[in-house]
PDB file of C-alpha atoms and ligand atoms in Angstrom:
ATOM      1  CA  UNK D   1      24.638   3.607  75.473  1.00 95.00           C
ATOM      2  CA  UNK D   2      23.135   7.025  76.062  1.00 98.00           C
ATOM      3  CA  UNK D   3      19.424   7.639  76.621  1.00 98.00           C
ATOM      4  CA  UNK D   4      17.879  10.827  75.307  1.00 98.00           C
ATOM      5  CA  UNK D   5      14.408  11.340  76.738  1.00 98.00           C
ATOM      6  CA  UNK D   6      11.814  12.877  74.445  1.00 98.00           C
ATOM      7  CA  UNK D   7       9.357  15.014  76.445  1.00 98.00           C
ATOM      8  CA  UNK D   8       6.973  15.884  73.583  1.00 98.00           C
ATOM      9  CA  UNK D   9       4.026  14.001  75.004  1.00 98.00           C
ATOM     10  CA  UNK D  10       4.220  15.721  78.350  1.00 98.00           C
ATOM     11  CA  UNK D  11       3.430  18.809  76.280  1.00 98.00           C
ATOM     12  CA  UNK D  12       0.692  16.889  74.429  1.00 98.00           C
ATOM     13  CA  UNK D  13      -1.101  16.445  77.755  1.00 98.00           C
ATOM     14  CA  UNK D  14      -0.673  20.117  78.643  1.00 98.00           C
ATOM     15  CA  UNK D  15      -1.930  21.235  75.238  1.00 98.00           C
ATOM     16  CA  UNK D  16      -5.094  19.143  75.722  1.00 97.00           C
ATOM     17  CA  UNK D  17      -6.129  21.907  78.156  1.00 97.00           C
ATOM     18  CA  UNK D  18      -3.927  24.768  76.882  1.00 96.00           C
ATOM     19  CA  UNK D  19      -2.779  25.223  80.453  1.00 96.00           C
ATOM     20  CA  UNK D  20       0.604  25.242  82.197  1.00 97.00           C
ATOM     21  CA  UNK D  21       0.840  21.650  83.370  1.00 97.00           C
ATOM     22  CA  UNK D  22       2.332  19.190  82.961  1.00 98.00           C
ATOM     23  CA  UNK D  23       5.386  21.212  81.991  1.00 98.00           C
ATOM     24  CA  UNK D  24       7.840  19.430  79.655  1.00 98.00           C
ATOM     25  CA  UNK D  25      10.655  21.352  81.347  1.00 98.00           C
ATOM     26  CA  UNK D  26       9.796  19.796  84.724  1.00 98.00           C
ATOM     27  CA  UNK D  27       9.757  16.388  83.025  1.00 98.00           C
ATOM     28  CA  UNK D  28      13.125  17.127  81.405  1.00 98.00           C
ATOM     29  CA  UNK D  29      14.638  18.004  84.785  1.00 98.00           C
ATOM     30  CA  UNK D  30      13.206  14.826  86.335  1.00 98.00           C
ATOM     31  CA  UNK D  31      14.619  12.803  83.424  1.00 98.00           C
ATOM     32  CA  UNK D  32      18.033  14.305  84.098  1.00 98.00           C
ATOM     33  CA  UNK D  33      17.691  13.505  87.798  1.00 98.00           C
ATOM     34  CA  UNK D  34      16.989   9.889  86.836  1.00 98.00           C
ATOM     35  CA  UNK D  35      20.195   9.793  84.790  1.00 98.00           C
ATOM     36  CA  UNK D  36      19.068  10.610  81.229  1.00 98.00           C
ATOM     37  CA  UNK D  37      21.997  11.661  79.071  1.00 98.00           C
ATOM     38  CA  UNK D  38      20.075  14.219  77.051  1.00 98.00           C
ATOM     39  CA  UNK D  39      16.659  15.669  76.273  1.00 98.00           C
ATOM     40  CA  UNK D  40      14.887  15.540  72.920  1.00 98.00           C
ATOM     41  CA  UNK D  41      12.037  17.737  71.732  1.00 98.00           C
ATOM     42  CA  UNK D  42      10.311  17.800  68.361  1.00 97.00           C
ATOM     43  CA  UNK D  43       9.113  21.272  67.435  1.00 97.00           C
ATOM     44  CA  UNK D  44       6.464  20.400  64.862  1.00 96.00           C
ATOM     45  CA  UNK D  45       5.302  22.926  62.315  1.00 94.00           C
ATOM     46  CA  UNK D  46       1.727  22.709  63.652  1.00 94.00           C
ATOM     47  CA  UNK D  47       2.966  23.164  67.285  1.00 96.00           C
ATOM     48  CA  UNK D  48       0.695  20.355  68.423  1.00 95.00           C
ATOM     49  CA  UNK D  49       2.788  19.657  71.526  1.00 97.00           C
ATOM     50  CA  UNK D  50       6.114  21.412  72.116  1.00 98.00           C
ATOM     51  CA  UNK D  51       5.956  25.220  71.753  1.00 98.00           C
ATOM     52  CA  UNK D  52       8.796  27.557  70.781  1.00 98.00           C
ATOM     53  CA  UNK D  53       9.083  28.833  74.331  1.00 98.00           C
ATOM     54  CA  UNK D  54       9.363  25.271  75.701  1.00 98.00           C
ATOM     55  CA  UNK D  55      12.449  24.735  73.570  1.00 98.00           C
ATOM     56  CA  UNK D  56      14.012  27.988  74.792  1.00 98.00           C
ATOM     57  CA  UNK D  57      13.233  27.259  78.451  1.00 98.00           C
ATOM     58  CA  UNK D  58      14.510  23.691  78.220  1.00 98.00           C
ATOM     59  CA  UNK D  59      17.659  24.842  76.406  1.00 98.00           C
ATOM     60  CA  UNK D  60      18.338  27.324  79.243  1.00 98.00           C
ATOM     61  CA  UNK D  61      17.608  25.043  82.170  1.00 98.00           C
ATOM     62  CA  UNK D  62      18.935  21.590  81.398  1.00 98.00           C
ATOM     63  CA  UNK D  63      22.516  20.568  82.011  1.00 98.00           C
ATOM     64  CA  UNK D  64      22.569  17.678  79.498  1.00 98.00           C
ATOM     65  CA  UNK D  65      22.564  18.181  75.707  1.00 98.00           C
ATOM     66  CA  UNK D  66      19.387  19.248  73.904  1.00 98.00           C
ATOM     67  CA  UNK D  67      18.506  17.389  70.710  1.00 98.00           C
ATOM     68  CA  UNK D  68      16.029  19.363  68.590  1.00 98.00           C
ATOM     69  CA  UNK D  69      14.037  17.295  66.101  1.00 98.00           C
ATOM     70  CA  UNK D  70      12.593  19.335  63.281  1.00 97.00           C
ATOM     71  CA  UNK D  71      11.620  19.411  59.635  1.00 96.00           C
ATOM     72  CA  UNK D  72      14.163  20.759  57.152  1.00 96.00           C
ATOM     73  CA  UNK D  73      12.201  23.958  56.514  1.00 96.00           C
ATOM     74  CA  UNK D  74      13.292  27.590  56.632  1.00 96.00           C
ATOM     75  CA  UNK D  75      11.306  28.515  59.739  1.00 97.00           C
ATOM     76  CA  UNK D  76      12.864  25.700  61.758  1.00 98.00           C
ATOM     77  CA  UNK D  77      16.388  26.312  60.484  1.00 98.00           C
ATOM     78  CA  UNK D  78      16.110  29.950  61.593  1.00 98.00           C
ATOM     79  CA  UNK D  79      14.752  28.862  64.961  1.00 98.00           C
ATOM     80  CA  UNK D  80      17.583  26.366  65.476  1.00 98.00           C
ATOM     81  CA  UNK D  81      20.158  28.998  64.537  1.00 98.00           C
ATOM     82  CA  UNK D  82      18.743  31.274  67.239  1.00 98.00           C
ATOM     83  CA  UNK D  83      18.339  28.655  69.974  1.00 98.00           C
ATOM     84  CA  UNK D  84      21.532  26.726  69.217  1.00 98.00           C
ATOM     85  CA  UNK D  85      20.723  23.264  70.547  1.00 98.00           C
ATOM     86  CA  UNK D  86      23.531  20.758  70.948  1.00 98.00           C
ATOM     87  CA  UNK D  87      22.121  18.797  68.023  1.00 98.00           C
ATOM     88  CA  UNK D  88      19.497  19.072  65.314  1.00 98.00           C
ATOM     89  CA  UNK D  89      17.869  15.861  64.071  1.00 98.00           C
ATOM     90  CA  UNK D  90      16.096  16.334  60.799  1.00 97.00           C
ATOM     91  CA  UNK D  91      12.898  14.352  60.351  1.00 96.00           C
ATOM     92  CA  UNK D  92      10.341  14.240  57.562  1.00 94.00           C
ATOM     93  CA  UNK D  93       7.091  15.817  58.668  1.00 77.00           C
ATOM     94  CA  UNK D  94       3.580  15.560  57.349  1.00 74.00           C
ATOM     95  CA  UNK D  95       0.878  17.591  59.013  1.00 64.00           C
ATOM     96  CA  UNK D  96      -1.705  14.791  58.941  1.00 67.00           C
ATOM     97  CA  UNK D  97       0.508  12.133  60.475  1.00 69.00           C
ATOM     98  CA  UNK D  98      -0.006  11.093  64.090  1.00 71.00           C
ATOM     99  CA  UNK D  99       3.736  10.612  64.556  1.00 67.00           C
ATOM    100  CA  UNK D 100       6.845  10.538  62.346  1.00 67.00           C
ATOM    101  CA  UNK D 101       6.023   7.850  59.803  1.00 73.00           C
ATOM    102  CA  UNK D 102       9.328   7.047  58.172  1.00 88.00           C
ATOM    103  CA  UNK D 103      12.878   8.159  57.588  1.00 95.00           C
ATOM    104  CA  UNK D 104      14.115  11.044  55.473  1.00 96.00           C
ATOM    105  CA  UNK D 105      14.714  10.717  51.751  1.00 95.00           C
ATOM    106  CA  UNK D 106      18.320  11.889  52.055  1.00 97.00           C
ATOM    107  CA  UNK D 107      19.153  10.816  48.509  1.00 95.00           C
ATOM    108  CA  UNK D 108      16.188  12.635  46.981  1.00 95.00           C
ATOM    109  CA  UNK D 109      16.645  15.808  49.032  1.00 96.00           C
ATOM    110  CA  UNK D 110      20.425  15.805  48.971  1.00 97.00           C
ATOM    111  CA  UNK D 111      21.022  19.379  47.783  1.00 97.00           C
ATOM    112  CA  UNK D 112      18.413  20.835  50.090  1.00 97.00           C
ATOM    113  CA  UNK D 113      19.774  18.959  53.112  1.00 98.00           C
ATOM    114  CA  UNK D 114      23.297  20.062  52.243  1.00 98.00           C
ATOM    115  CA  UNK D 115      22.139  23.683  52.310  1.00 98.00           C
ATOM    116  CA  UNK D 116      20.506  23.139  55.697  1.00 98.00           C
ATOM    117  CA  UNK D 117      23.708  21.557  57.006  1.00 98.00           C
ATOM    118  CA  UNK D 118      25.740  24.498  55.779  1.00 98.00           C
ATOM    119  CA  UNK D 119      23.594  26.813  57.913  1.00 98.00           C
ATOM    120  CA  UNK D 120      23.784  24.717  61.095  1.00 98.00           C
ATOM    121  CA  UNK D 121      27.195  23.042  61.213  1.00 98.00           C
ATOM    122  CA  UNK D 122      29.246  26.280  61.222  1.00 98.00           C
ATOM    123  CA  UNK D 123      27.420  27.256  64.438  1.00 98.00           C
ATOM    124  CA  UNK D 124      28.678  24.085  66.112  1.00 98.00           C
ATOM    125  CA  UNK D 125      25.253  22.399  66.018  1.00 98.00           C
ATOM    126  CA  UNK D 126      25.587  18.663  65.416  1.00 98.00           C
ATOM    127  CA  UNK D 127      23.712  17.460  62.389  1.00 98.00           C
ATOM    128  CA  UNK D 128      21.785  14.192  62.549  1.00 98.00           C
ATOM    129  CA  UNK D 129      19.425  12.576  60.027  1.00 98.00           C
ATOM    130  CA  UNK D 130      16.536  10.235  60.861  1.00 97.00           C
ATOM    131  CA  UNK D 131      16.611   7.442  58.293  1.00 97.00           C
ATOM    132  CA  UNK D 132      15.119   4.033  57.684  1.00 97.00           C
ATOM    133  CA  UNK D 133      17.554   1.103  57.877  1.00 98.00           C
ATOM    134  CA  UNK D 134      18.288   1.466  54.169  1.00 97.00           C
ATOM    135  CA  UNK D 135      21.795   1.398  52.689  1.00 98.00           C
ATOM    136  CA  UNK D 136      21.035   4.004  49.981  1.00 97.00           C
ATOM    137  CA  UNK D 137      19.879   6.530  52.558  1.00 97.00           C
ATOM    138  CA  UNK D 138      22.800   5.782  54.866  1.00 98.00           C
ATOM    139  CA  UNK D 139      25.308   6.185  52.046  1.00 98.00           C
ATOM    140  CA  UNK D 140      23.691   9.506  51.121  1.00 98.00           C
ATOM    141  CA  UNK D 141      23.929  10.651  54.769  1.00 98.00           C
ATOM    142  CA  UNK D 142      27.638   9.760  54.721  1.00 98.00           C
ATOM    143  CA  UNK D 143      28.184  11.676  51.454  1.00 98.00           C
ATOM    144  CA  UNK D 144      26.491  14.636  53.114  1.00 98.00           C
ATOM    145  CA  UNK D 145      29.001  14.304  55.975  1.00 98.00           C
ATOM    146  CA  UNK D 146      26.269  14.251  58.589  1.00 98.00           C
ATOM    147  CA  UNK D 147      27.609  13.743  62.098  1.00 98.00           C
ATOM    148  CA  UNK D 148      25.178  10.931  62.781  1.00 98.00           C
ATOM    149  CA  UNK D 149      22.090   9.075  61.703  1.00 98.00           C
ATOM    150  CA  UNK D 150      19.197   7.953  63.840  1.00 98.00           C
ATOM    151  CA  UNK D 151      17.887   4.633  62.568  1.00 98.00           C
ATOM    152  CA  UNK D 152      14.105   4.516  62.507  1.00 97.00           C
ATOM    153  CA  UNK D 153      12.978   1.648  64.737  1.00 98.00           C
ATOM    154  CA  UNK D 154       9.310   2.431  64.060  1.00 97.00           C
ATOM    155  CA  UNK D 155       8.790  -0.549  61.779  1.00 96.00           C
ATOM    156  CA  UNK D 156      10.616  -2.878  64.220  1.00 98.00           C
ATOM    157  CA  UNK D 157       8.407  -1.639  67.056  1.00 98.00           C
ATOM    158  CA  UNK D 158       5.144  -2.144  65.216  1.00 97.00           C
ATOM    159  CA  UNK D 159       5.716  -5.760  64.209  1.00 97.00           C
ATOM    160  CA  UNK D 160       4.252  -8.613  66.247  1.00 96.00           C
ATOM    161  CA  UNK D 161       5.370 -11.714  64.360  1.00 97.00           C
ATOM    162  CA  UNK D 162       8.648 -12.953  65.934  1.00 97.00           C
ATOM    163  CA  UNK D 163      10.135 -13.914  62.539  1.00 98.00           C
ATOM    164  CA  UNK D 164       9.383 -10.486  61.094  1.00 98.00           C
ATOM    165  CA  UNK D 165      10.782  -8.762  64.192  1.00 98.00           C
ATOM    166  CA  UNK D 166      14.002 -10.763  63.848  1.00 97.00           C
ATOM    167  CA  UNK D 167      14.248  -9.849  60.150  1.00 97.00           C
ATOM    168  CA  UNK D 168      13.873  -6.166  60.951  1.00 98.00           C
ATOM    169  CA  UNK D 169      16.391  -6.432  63.796  1.00 98.00           C
ATOM    170  CA  UNK D 170      18.941  -7.924  61.394  1.00 98.00           C
ATOM    171  CA  UNK D 171      18.228  -5.074  58.955  1.00 98.00           C
ATOM    172  CA  UNK D 172      18.858  -2.548  61.739  1.00 98.00           C
ATOM    173  CA  UNK D 173      22.135  -4.316  62.664  1.00 98.00           C
ATOM    174  CA  UNK D 174      23.341  -4.234  59.031  1.00 98.00           C
ATOM    175  CA  UNK D 175      22.352  -0.588  58.698  1.00 98.00           C
ATOM    176  CA  UNK D 176      24.204   0.268  61.911  1.00 98.00           C
ATOM    177  CA  UNK D 177      27.383  -1.467  60.663  1.00 98.00           C
ATOM    178  CA  UNK D 178      27.151   0.225  57.287  1.00 98.00           C
ATOM    179  CA  UNK D 179      26.757   3.649  58.909  1.00 98.00           C
ATOM    180  CA  UNK D 180      29.672   3.143  61.265  1.00 98.00           C
ATOM    181  CA  UNK D 181      31.904   1.915  58.414  1.00 98.00           C
ATOM    182  CA  UNK D 182      31.101   5.158  56.607  1.00 98.00           C
ATOM    183  CA  UNK D 183      32.086   7.290  59.571  1.00 98.00           C
ATOM    184  CA  UNK D 184      28.648   8.107  60.930  1.00 98.00           C
ATOM    185  CA  UNK D 185      27.701   7.939  64.583  1.00 98.00           C
ATOM    186  CA  UNK D 186      24.676   5.706  64.994  1.00 98.00           C
ATOM    187  CA  UNK D 187      21.595   6.425  67.068  1.00 98.00           C
ATOM    188  CA  UNK D 188      18.159   4.785  67.020  1.00 98.00           C
ATOM    189  CA  UNK D 189      14.615   5.487  68.066  1.00 98.00           C
ATOM    190  CA  UNK D 190      10.881   5.478  67.551  1.00 97.00           C
ATOM    191  CA  UNK D 191       8.387   3.179  69.220  1.00 97.00           C
ATOM    192  CA  UNK D 192      10.884   1.718  71.690  1.00 98.00           C
ATOM    193  CA  UNK D 193       9.544   0.479  75.003  1.00 98.00           C
ATOM    194  CA  UNK D 194      10.571  -1.716  77.942  1.00 97.00           C
ATOM    195  CA  UNK D 195       9.603  -4.863  76.036  1.00 97.00           C
ATOM    196  CA  UNK D 196      11.453  -4.236  72.769  1.00 98.00           C
ATOM    197  CA  UNK D 197      14.397  -1.992  73.706  1.00 98.00           C
ATOM    198  CA  UNK D 198      16.922  -4.631  74.768  1.00 98.00           C
ATOM    199  CA  UNK D 199      17.533  -6.073  71.312  1.00 98.00           C
ATOM    200  CA  UNK D 200      18.224  -2.575  69.985  1.00 98.00           C
ATOM    201  CA  UNK D 201      20.395  -1.591  72.958  1.00 98.00           C
ATOM    202  CA  UNK D 202      22.441  -4.726  72.230  1.00 98.00           C
ATOM    203  CA  UNK D 203      23.458  -3.525  68.744  1.00 98.00           C
ATOM    204  CA  UNK D 204      27.101  -2.584  69.355  1.00 97.00           C
ATOM    205  CA  UNK D 205      27.267   0.334  66.906  1.00 98.00           C
ATOM    206  CA  UNK D 206      24.243   2.117  68.384  1.00 98.00           C
ATOM    207  CA  UNK D 207      25.395   4.769  70.866  1.00 98.00           C
ATOM    208  CA  UNK D 208      22.239   6.652  71.636  1.00 98.00           C
ATOM    209  CA  UNK D 209      18.501   5.971  71.901  1.00 98.00           C
ATOM    210  CA  UNK D 210      15.652   8.474  71.689  1.00 98.00           C
ATOM    211  CA  UNK D 211      12.613   7.346  73.643  1.00 98.00           C
ATOM    212  CA  UNK D 212       9.473   9.329  74.434  1.00 98.00           C
ATOM    213  CA  UNK D 213       5.957   7.965  74.214  1.00 98.00           C
ATOM    214  CA  UNK D 214       6.468   4.735  76.164  1.00 98.00           C
ATOM    215  CA  UNK D 215       8.164   6.632  78.994  1.00 98.00           C
ATOM    216  CA  UNK D 216       5.278   9.079  79.318  1.00 98.00           C
ATOM    217  CA  UNK D 217       2.773   6.198  79.141  1.00 98.00           C
ATOM    218  CA  UNK D 218       4.643   4.289  81.836  1.00 98.00           C
ATOM    219  CA  UNK D 219       4.920   7.407  84.003  1.00 98.00           C
ATOM    220  CA  UNK D 220       1.121   7.651  84.004  1.00 97.00           C
ATOM    221  CA  UNK D 221       0.815   4.102  85.327  1.00 97.00           C
ATOM    222  CA  UNK D 222       3.603   4.360  87.876  1.00 97.00           C
ATOM    223  CA  UNK D 223       2.442   7.771  89.121  1.00 97.00           C
ATOM    224  CA  UNK D 224      -1.355   7.499  89.021  1.00 98.00           C
ATOM    225  CA  UNK D 225      -1.839   5.664  92.304  1.00 98.00           C
ATOM    226  CA  UNK D 226       0.141   8.308  94.176  1.00 98.00           C
ATOM    227  CA  UNK D 227      -1.705  11.138  92.461  1.00 98.00           C
ATOM    228  CA  UNK D 228      -5.089   9.686  93.435  1.00 98.00           C
ATOM    229  CA  UNK D 229      -3.921   9.032  97.023  1.00 98.00           C
ATOM    230  CA  UNK D 230      -2.775  12.632  97.371  1.00 97.00           C
ATOM    231  CA  UNK D 231      -6.131  13.876  96.104  1.00 98.00           C
ATOM    232  CA  UNK D 232      -8.072  11.597  98.469  1.00 97.00           C
ATOM    233  CA  UNK D 233      -5.951  12.817 101.358  1.00 97.00           C
ATOM    234  CA  UNK D 234      -6.751  16.422 100.451  1.00 97.00           C
ATOM    235  CA  UNK D 235     -10.464  15.730 100.061  1.00 97.00           C
ATOM    236  CA  UNK D 236     -10.730  13.665 103.241  1.00 95.00           C
ATOM    237  CA  UNK D 237      -8.768  16.151 105.356  1.00 93.00           C
ATOM    238  CA  UNK D 238     -11.725  18.544 105.225  1.00 88.00           C
ATOM    239  CA  UNK D 239     -13.666  18.469 108.509  1.00 79.00           C
TER     240      UNK D 239
HETATM  241  N1  PXP J 301      13.085   9.633  67.033  1.00 90.76           N
HETATM  242  C1  PXP J 301      12.397  10.428  66.187  1.00 90.76           C
HETATM  243  C2  PXP J 301      13.077  10.939  64.978  1.00 90.76           C
HETATM  244  C3  PXP J 301      11.071  10.779  66.457  1.00 90.76           C
HETATM  245  O1  PXP J 301      10.402  11.583  65.602  1.00 90.76           O
HETATM  246  C4  PXP J 301      10.475  10.308  67.643  1.00 90.76           C
HETATM  247  C5  PXP J 301       9.078  10.721  67.968  1.00 90.76           C
HETATM  248  O2  PXP J 301       9.038  12.097  68.140  1.00 90.76           O
HETATM  249  C6  PXP J 301      11.235   9.495  68.494  1.00 90.76           C
HETATM  250  C7  PXP J 301      12.522   9.155  68.154  1.00 90.76           C
HETATM  251  C8  PXP J 301      10.679   8.964  69.771  1.00 90.76           C
HETATM  252  O3  PXP J 301       9.683   8.038  69.488  1.00 90.76           O
HETATM  253  P1  PXP J 301       8.722   7.516  70.636  1.00 90.76           P
HETATM  254  O4  PXP J 301       7.961   8.694  71.153  1.00 90.76           O
HETATM  255  O5  PXP J 301       7.869   6.527  69.933  1.00 90.76           O
HETATM  256  O6  PXP J 301       9.592   6.905  71.691  1.00 90.76           O
END
């Protein structure tokens, strides 16, 4: 199992002040130091967190693969062609949404996605599609000859009823098997945290997880005491 760490929300915090910290690049380097297998960033069309220059700086500085999440639009395709990340993960994007709300309609957008693939794959950029655990979408991704799919675990993560969680887990397992049978590599992500990740990590076909928000949230808790202590020390050292 590989862990790709999404550093978007480090940039969210920086953008709250339009300043230089916290820097998602610093977070990416710390994630690598901790053993992360790759770094993920989502360059949204509204640039609400990650900025173009963050992607370039992270691409230059990290030693693990960079996974660029983006919408399948011309501007982003051009950007990806210039930056050449290890992998592009296409996601649906709505400007009003707080976060990615569901998987791609690969079947409905088949021709468009094929054109996008034709502009990325020849450059050696791996082509991944974020999809719901839905056989129709997985079969369409296989027909498109995507390298991989990322199964959307957003629904799984939002549920609280144990029976419903189990049902969704089974759906994810079936989707993962279906994708592997059709020659796709299988990744998963969205909404995963320390409490719900184990059942997903246990799905044998899933090779890679993308996790962001819960890591940044946890980092605030684990780091806050030290940050306050350092500040008190500075304040109290004044004669
Ligand atoms: N995978 C995809 C396709 C996403 O859009 C996101 C959120 O940017 C993630 C994974 C990570 O989700 P989270 O931040 O909830 O861990």
